[in-house]
GROMACS .gro file of C-alpha atoms in nm:
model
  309
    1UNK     CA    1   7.104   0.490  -7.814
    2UNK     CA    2   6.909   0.296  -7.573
    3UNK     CA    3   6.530   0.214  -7.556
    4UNK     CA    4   6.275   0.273  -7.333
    5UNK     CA    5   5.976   0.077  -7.344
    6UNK     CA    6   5.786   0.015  -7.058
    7UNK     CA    7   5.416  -0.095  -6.993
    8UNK     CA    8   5.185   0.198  -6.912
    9UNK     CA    9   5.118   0.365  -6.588
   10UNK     CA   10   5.444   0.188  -6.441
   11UNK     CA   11   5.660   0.455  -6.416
   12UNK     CA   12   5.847   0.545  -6.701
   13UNK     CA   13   5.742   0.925  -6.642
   14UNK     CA   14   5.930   0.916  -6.290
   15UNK     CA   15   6.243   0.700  -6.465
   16UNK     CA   16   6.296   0.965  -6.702
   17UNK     CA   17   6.321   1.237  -6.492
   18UNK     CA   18   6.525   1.075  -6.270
   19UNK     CA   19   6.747   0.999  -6.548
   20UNK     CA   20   6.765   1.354  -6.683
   21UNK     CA   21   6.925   1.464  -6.314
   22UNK     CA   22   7.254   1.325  -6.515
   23UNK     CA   23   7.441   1.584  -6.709
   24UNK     CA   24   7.548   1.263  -6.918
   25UNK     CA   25   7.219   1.163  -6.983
   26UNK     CA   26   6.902   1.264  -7.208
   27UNK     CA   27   6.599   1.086  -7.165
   28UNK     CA   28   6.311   1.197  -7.426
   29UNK     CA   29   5.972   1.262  -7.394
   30UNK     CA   30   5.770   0.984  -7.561
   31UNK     CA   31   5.910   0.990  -7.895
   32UNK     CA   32   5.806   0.972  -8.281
   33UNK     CA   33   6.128   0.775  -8.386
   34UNK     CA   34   5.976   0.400  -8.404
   35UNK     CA   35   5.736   0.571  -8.623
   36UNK     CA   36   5.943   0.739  -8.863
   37UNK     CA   37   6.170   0.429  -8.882
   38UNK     CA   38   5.824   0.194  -8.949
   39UNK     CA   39   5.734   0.450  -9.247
   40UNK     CA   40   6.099   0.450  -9.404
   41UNK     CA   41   6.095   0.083  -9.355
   42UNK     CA   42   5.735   0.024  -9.519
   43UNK     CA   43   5.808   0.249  -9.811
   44UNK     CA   44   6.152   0.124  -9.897
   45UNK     CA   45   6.007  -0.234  -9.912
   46UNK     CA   46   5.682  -0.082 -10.096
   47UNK     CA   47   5.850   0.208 -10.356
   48UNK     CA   48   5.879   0.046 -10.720
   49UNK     CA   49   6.199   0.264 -10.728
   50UNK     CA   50   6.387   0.094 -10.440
   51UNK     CA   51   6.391  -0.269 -10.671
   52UNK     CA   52   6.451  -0.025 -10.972
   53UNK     CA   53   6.757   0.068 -10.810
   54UNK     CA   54   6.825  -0.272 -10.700
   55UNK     CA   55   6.867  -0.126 -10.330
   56UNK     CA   56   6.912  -0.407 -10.044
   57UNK     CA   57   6.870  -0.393  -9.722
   58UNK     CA   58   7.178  -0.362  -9.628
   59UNK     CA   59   7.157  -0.016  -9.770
   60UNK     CA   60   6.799   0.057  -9.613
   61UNK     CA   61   6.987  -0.046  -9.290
   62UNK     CA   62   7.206   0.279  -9.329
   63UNK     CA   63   6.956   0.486  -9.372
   64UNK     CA   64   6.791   0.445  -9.048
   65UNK     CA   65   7.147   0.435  -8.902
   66UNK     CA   66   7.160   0.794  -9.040
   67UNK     CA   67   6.812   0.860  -8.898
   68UNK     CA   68   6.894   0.749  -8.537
   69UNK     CA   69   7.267   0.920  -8.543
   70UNK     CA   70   7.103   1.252  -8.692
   71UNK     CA   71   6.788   1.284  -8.437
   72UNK     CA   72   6.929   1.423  -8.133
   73UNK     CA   73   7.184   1.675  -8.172
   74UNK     CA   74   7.302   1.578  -7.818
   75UNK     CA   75   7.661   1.413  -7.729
   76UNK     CA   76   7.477   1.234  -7.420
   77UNK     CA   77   7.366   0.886  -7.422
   78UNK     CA   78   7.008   0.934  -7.536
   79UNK     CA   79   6.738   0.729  -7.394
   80UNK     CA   80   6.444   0.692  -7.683
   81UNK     CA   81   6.113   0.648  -7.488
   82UNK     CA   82   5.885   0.487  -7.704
   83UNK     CA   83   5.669   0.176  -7.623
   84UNK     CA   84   5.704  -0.021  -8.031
   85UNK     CA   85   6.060  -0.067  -7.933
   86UNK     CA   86   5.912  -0.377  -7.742
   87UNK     CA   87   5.814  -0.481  -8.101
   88UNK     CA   88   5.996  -0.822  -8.137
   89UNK     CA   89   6.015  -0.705  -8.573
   90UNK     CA   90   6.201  -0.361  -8.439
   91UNK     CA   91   6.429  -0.545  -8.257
   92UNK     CA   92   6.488  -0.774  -8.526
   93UNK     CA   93   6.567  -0.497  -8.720
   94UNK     CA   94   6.786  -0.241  -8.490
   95UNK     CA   95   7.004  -0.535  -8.423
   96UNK     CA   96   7.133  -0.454  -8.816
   97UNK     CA   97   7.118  -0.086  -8.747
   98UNK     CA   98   7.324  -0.056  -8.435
   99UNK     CA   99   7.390  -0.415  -8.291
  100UNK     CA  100   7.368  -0.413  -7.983
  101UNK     CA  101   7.040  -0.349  -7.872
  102UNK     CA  102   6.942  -0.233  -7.491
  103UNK     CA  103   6.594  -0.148  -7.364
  104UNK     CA  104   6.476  -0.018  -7.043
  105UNK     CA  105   6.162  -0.094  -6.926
  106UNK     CA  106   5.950  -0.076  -6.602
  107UNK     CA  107   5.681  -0.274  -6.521
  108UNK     CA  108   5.416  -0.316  -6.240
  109UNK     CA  109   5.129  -0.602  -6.183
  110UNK     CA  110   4.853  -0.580  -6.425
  111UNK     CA  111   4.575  -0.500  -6.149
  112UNK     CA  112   4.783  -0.221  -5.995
  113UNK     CA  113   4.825  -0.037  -6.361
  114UNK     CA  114   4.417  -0.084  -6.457
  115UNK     CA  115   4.404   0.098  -6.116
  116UNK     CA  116   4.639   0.371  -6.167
  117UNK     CA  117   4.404   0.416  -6.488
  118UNK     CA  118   4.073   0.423  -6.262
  119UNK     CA  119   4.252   0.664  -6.085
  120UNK     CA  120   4.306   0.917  -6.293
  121UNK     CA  121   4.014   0.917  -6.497
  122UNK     CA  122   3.785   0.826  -6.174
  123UNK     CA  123   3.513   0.664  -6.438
  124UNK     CA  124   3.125   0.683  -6.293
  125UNK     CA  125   3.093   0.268  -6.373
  126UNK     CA  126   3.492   0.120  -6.309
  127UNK     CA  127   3.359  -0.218  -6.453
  128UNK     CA  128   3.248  -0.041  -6.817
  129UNK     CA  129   3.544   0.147  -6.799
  130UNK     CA  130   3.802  -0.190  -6.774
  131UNK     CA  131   3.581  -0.361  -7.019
  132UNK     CA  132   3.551  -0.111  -7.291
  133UNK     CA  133   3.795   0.180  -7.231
  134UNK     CA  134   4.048   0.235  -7.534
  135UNK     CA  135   4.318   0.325  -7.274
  136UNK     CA  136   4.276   0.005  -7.153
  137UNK     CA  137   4.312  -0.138  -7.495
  138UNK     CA  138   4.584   0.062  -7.544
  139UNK     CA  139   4.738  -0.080  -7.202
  140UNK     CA  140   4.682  -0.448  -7.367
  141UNK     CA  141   4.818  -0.382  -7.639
  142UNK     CA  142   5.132  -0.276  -7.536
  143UNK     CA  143   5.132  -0.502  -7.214
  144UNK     CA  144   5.107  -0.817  -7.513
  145UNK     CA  145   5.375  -0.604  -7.707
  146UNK     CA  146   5.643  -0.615  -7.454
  147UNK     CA  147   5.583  -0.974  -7.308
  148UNK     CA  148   5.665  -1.081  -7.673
  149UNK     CA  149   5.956  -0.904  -7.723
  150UNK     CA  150   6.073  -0.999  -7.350
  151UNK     CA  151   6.006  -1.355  -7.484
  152UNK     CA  152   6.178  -1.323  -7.806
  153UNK     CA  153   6.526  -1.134  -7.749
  154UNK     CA  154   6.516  -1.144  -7.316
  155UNK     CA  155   6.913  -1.056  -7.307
  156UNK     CA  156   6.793  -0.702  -7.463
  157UNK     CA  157   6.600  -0.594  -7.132
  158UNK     CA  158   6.634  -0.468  -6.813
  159UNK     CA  159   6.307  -0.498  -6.662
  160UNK     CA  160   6.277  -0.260  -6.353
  161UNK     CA  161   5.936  -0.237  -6.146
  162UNK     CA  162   5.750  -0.021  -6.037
  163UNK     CA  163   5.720  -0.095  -5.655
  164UNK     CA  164   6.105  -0.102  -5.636
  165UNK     CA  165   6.159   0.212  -5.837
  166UNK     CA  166   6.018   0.394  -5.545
  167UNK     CA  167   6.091   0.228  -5.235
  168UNK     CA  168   6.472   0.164  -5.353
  169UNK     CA  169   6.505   0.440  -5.659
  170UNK     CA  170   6.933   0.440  -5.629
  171UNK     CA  171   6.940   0.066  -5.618
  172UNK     CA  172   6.729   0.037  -5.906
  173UNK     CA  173   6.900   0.349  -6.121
  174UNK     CA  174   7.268   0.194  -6.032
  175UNK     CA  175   7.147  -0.110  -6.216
  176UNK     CA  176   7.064   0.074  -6.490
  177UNK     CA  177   7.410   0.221  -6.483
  178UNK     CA  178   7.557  -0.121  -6.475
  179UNK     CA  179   7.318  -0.229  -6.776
  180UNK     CA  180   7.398   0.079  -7.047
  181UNK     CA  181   7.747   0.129  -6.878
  182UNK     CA  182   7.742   0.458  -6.685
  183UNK     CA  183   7.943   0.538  -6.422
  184UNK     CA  184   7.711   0.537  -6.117
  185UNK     CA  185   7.541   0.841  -5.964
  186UNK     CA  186   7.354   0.981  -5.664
  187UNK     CA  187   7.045   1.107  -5.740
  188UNK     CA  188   6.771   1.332  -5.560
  189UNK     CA  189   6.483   1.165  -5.434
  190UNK     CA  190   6.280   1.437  -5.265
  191UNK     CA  191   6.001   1.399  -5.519
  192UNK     CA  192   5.961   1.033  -5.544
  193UNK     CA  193   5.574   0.983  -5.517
  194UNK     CA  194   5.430   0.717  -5.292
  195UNK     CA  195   5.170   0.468  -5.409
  196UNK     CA  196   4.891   0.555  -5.146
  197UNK     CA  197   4.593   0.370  -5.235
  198UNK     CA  198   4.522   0.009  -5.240
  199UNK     CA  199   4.430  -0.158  -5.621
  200UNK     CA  200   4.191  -0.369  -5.454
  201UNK     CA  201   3.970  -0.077  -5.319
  202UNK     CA  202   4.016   0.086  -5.643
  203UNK     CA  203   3.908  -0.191  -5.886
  204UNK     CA  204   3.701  -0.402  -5.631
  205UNK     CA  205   3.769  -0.760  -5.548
  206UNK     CA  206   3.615  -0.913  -5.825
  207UNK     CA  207   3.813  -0.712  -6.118
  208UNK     CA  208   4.125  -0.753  -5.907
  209UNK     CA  209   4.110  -1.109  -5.881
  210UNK     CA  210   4.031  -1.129  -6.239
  211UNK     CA  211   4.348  -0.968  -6.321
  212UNK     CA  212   4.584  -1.113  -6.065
  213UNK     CA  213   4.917  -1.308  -6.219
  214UNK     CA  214   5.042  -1.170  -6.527
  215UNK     CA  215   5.384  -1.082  -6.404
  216UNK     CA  216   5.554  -1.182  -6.726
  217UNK     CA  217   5.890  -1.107  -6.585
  218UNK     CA  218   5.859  -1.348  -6.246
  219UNK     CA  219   5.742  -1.675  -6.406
  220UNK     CA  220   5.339  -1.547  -6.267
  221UNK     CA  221   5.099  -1.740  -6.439
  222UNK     CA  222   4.954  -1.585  -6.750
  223UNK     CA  223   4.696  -1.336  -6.693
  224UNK     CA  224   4.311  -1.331  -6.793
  225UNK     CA  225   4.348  -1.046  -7.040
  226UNK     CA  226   4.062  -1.165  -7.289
  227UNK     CA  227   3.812  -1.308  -7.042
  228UNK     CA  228   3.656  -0.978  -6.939
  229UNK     CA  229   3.526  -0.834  -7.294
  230UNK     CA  230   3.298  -0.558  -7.333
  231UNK     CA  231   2.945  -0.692  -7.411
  232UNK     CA  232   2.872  -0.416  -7.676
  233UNK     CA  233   3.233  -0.512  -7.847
  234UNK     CA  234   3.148  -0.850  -7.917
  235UNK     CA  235   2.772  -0.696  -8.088
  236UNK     CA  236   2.961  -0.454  -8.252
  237UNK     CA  237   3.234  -0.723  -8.394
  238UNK     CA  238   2.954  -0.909  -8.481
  239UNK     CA  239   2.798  -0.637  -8.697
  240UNK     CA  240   3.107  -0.542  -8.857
  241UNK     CA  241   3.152  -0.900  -8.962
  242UNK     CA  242   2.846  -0.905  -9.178
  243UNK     CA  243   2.651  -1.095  -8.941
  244UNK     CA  244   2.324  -0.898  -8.888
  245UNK     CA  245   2.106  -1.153  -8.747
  246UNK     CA  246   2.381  -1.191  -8.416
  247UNK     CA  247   2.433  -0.877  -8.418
  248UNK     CA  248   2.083  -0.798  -8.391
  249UNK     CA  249   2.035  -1.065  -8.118
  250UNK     CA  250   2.272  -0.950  -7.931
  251UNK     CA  251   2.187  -0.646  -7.887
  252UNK     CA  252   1.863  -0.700  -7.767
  253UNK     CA  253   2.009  -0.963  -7.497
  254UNK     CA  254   2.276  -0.669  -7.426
  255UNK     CA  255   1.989  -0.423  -7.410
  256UNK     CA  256   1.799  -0.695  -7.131
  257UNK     CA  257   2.144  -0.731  -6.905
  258UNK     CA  258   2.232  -0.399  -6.913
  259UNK     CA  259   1.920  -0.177  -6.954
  260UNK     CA  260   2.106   0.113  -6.782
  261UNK     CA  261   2.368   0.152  -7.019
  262UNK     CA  262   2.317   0.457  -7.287
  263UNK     CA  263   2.570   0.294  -7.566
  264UNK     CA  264   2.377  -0.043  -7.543
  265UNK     CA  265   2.052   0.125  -7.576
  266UNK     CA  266   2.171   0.343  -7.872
  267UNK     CA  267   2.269   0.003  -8.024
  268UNK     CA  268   1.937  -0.139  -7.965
  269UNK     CA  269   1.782   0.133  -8.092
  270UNK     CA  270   1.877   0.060  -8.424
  271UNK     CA  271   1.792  -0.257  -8.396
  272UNK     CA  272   1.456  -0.199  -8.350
  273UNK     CA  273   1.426   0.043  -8.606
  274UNK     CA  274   1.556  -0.202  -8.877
  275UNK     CA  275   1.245  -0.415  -8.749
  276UNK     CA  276   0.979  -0.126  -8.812
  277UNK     CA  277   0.952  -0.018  -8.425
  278UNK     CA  278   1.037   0.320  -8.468
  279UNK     CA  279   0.907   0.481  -8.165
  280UNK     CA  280   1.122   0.240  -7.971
  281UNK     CA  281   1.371   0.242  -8.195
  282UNK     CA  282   1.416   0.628  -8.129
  283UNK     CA  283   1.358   0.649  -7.744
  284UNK     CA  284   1.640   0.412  -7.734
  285UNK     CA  285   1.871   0.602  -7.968
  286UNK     CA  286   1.787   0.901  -7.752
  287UNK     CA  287   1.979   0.739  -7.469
  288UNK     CA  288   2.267   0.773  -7.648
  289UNK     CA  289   2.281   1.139  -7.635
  290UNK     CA  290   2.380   1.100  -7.228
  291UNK     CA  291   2.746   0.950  -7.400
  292UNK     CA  292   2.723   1.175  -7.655
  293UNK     CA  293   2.740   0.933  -7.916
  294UNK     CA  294   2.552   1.195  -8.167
  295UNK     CA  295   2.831   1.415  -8.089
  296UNK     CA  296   2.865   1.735  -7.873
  297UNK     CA  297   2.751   1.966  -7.937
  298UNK     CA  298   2.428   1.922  -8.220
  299UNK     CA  299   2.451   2.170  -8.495
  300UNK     CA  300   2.090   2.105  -8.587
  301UNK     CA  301   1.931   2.432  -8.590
  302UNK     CA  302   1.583   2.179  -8.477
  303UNK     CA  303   1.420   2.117  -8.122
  304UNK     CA  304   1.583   1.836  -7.986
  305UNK     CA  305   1.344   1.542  -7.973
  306UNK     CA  306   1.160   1.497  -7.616
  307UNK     CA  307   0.982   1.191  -7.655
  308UNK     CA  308   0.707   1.326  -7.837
  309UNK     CA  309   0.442   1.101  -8.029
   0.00000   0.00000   0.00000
């Protein structure tokens, strides 16, 4: 089997289909397999019964042998897409399941995925949606997921990006050839897409420069992934953390810098009920229901509140 596990919005979507023009070849959808190996793994290690038996790895090993050899009834060379394969611990551990371990993965500048984001969800405020979207959490966390397994077991990649995929798609597919050992083929390109908008315009200059380097894979200096953090994150953290009072202050600084936005407000407006203004309190709360942080719809059977005394 071999891996694919590529950071998001690079082109792993275009890859696979390209792949699956092989009659030799399946490439999967995004698959559940990390997932179902991570549970067998956890409960062998966490089941009373497995030390009962006195059951070693070596025999856990087997079992997820049996899992990968049993989950595609295929007799083509399967290509798992699944972005924990990056997972430095998985690799670890699939080098004592089948050896020898190869992952595919594409990847494409940090600024140019957060725009391929932007552009299709087109956000009303792009700088709210960088700093506190969790799809671009989820692209961090998988970004910082395949530097480190990159970093940890390099010889297991072939990195293949984006911009090359589709201005030189056979050159780039015949090294994957080379890399899993296929025989090389000629594939159709009619459909390759074109990239035709500039990241810049999309994220504006001062998010794009923010987000420049980053390009684990060509020495680029380490990008700024942490600097740009949501305002109402670092409140919320706070709050979580037990730490009312800081929590508290900073929401009413948050609630000063950014007096336009409806999940600050909502914040603040809790804030100044705990400290007995309650008409406040609730006409900032109301503000919330623009993100619909009370949930759509209401199943109140009540008026809804319109700012009366």
């Amino acid at each position: 089997m071999i891996f694919l596990s590529s950071l998001p919005r690079s082109g792993t979507t275009l890859l696979s289909s390209l792949l699956n023009q092989r009659s030799d070849v399946y490439a999967t959808p995004t698959s559940n397999l990390t997932h179902i190996i991570g549970g067998t793994v956890f409960n062998w290690d966490d089941t009373n019964t497995t030390k009962a038996q006195n059951a070693t790895h070596e025999d856990l090993y087997r079992v997820v042998k049996g899992i990968i050899d049993n989950r595609y009834t295929t007799d083509k060379l399967v290509f798992d897409n699944g972005r924990d394969w990056a997972d430095p611990v998985i690799i670890n551990t699939m080098h004592h399941v089948q050896k020898d371990i190869k992952i595919v993965a594409t990847v494409r500048p940090v600024a140019e995925c957060l725009a391929s984001f932007v552009k299709i969800t087109n956000p009303p405020d792009v700088n709210e949606f960088i700093k506190s979207s969790p799809v671009i959490e989820y692209f961090i966390k998988y970004y910082k997921r395949l530097k480190s397994g990159y970093e940890a077991y390099p010889e297991c990649f072939l990195l293949v990006e984006y911009e090359n995929l589709v201005t030189q798609p056979q050159q780039e597919l015949d090294r994957i050839s080379e890399f899993v050992g296929l025989e090389k083929f000629n594939h159709d390109f009619s459909n390759v897409p074109e990239s035709n908008y500039s990241a810049k315009k999309v994220l504006g200059n001062k998010l794009y420069n923010h987000y420049q380097g980053g390009e684990f894979w060509n020495d680029n200096p380490e990008v700024k992934l942490e600097q740009i953090t949501s305002p109402i994150k670092i409140q919320h953290d706070a709050l979580m953390a037990g730490n009312y009072k800081l929590s508290k202050q900073l929401a009413y600084k948050n609630l000063k810098d950014y007096p336009d936005n409806t999940d600050i407000a909502f914040n603040a407006g809790w804030a100044k009920l705990s400290d007995g203004d309650v008409e406040n309190g609730y006409r900032l709360l109301d503000k919330g229901r623009a993100t619909t942080v009370w949930g759509d719809p209401l199943t109140s059977s009540q008026p809804v509140w319109s700012g009366e005394k």
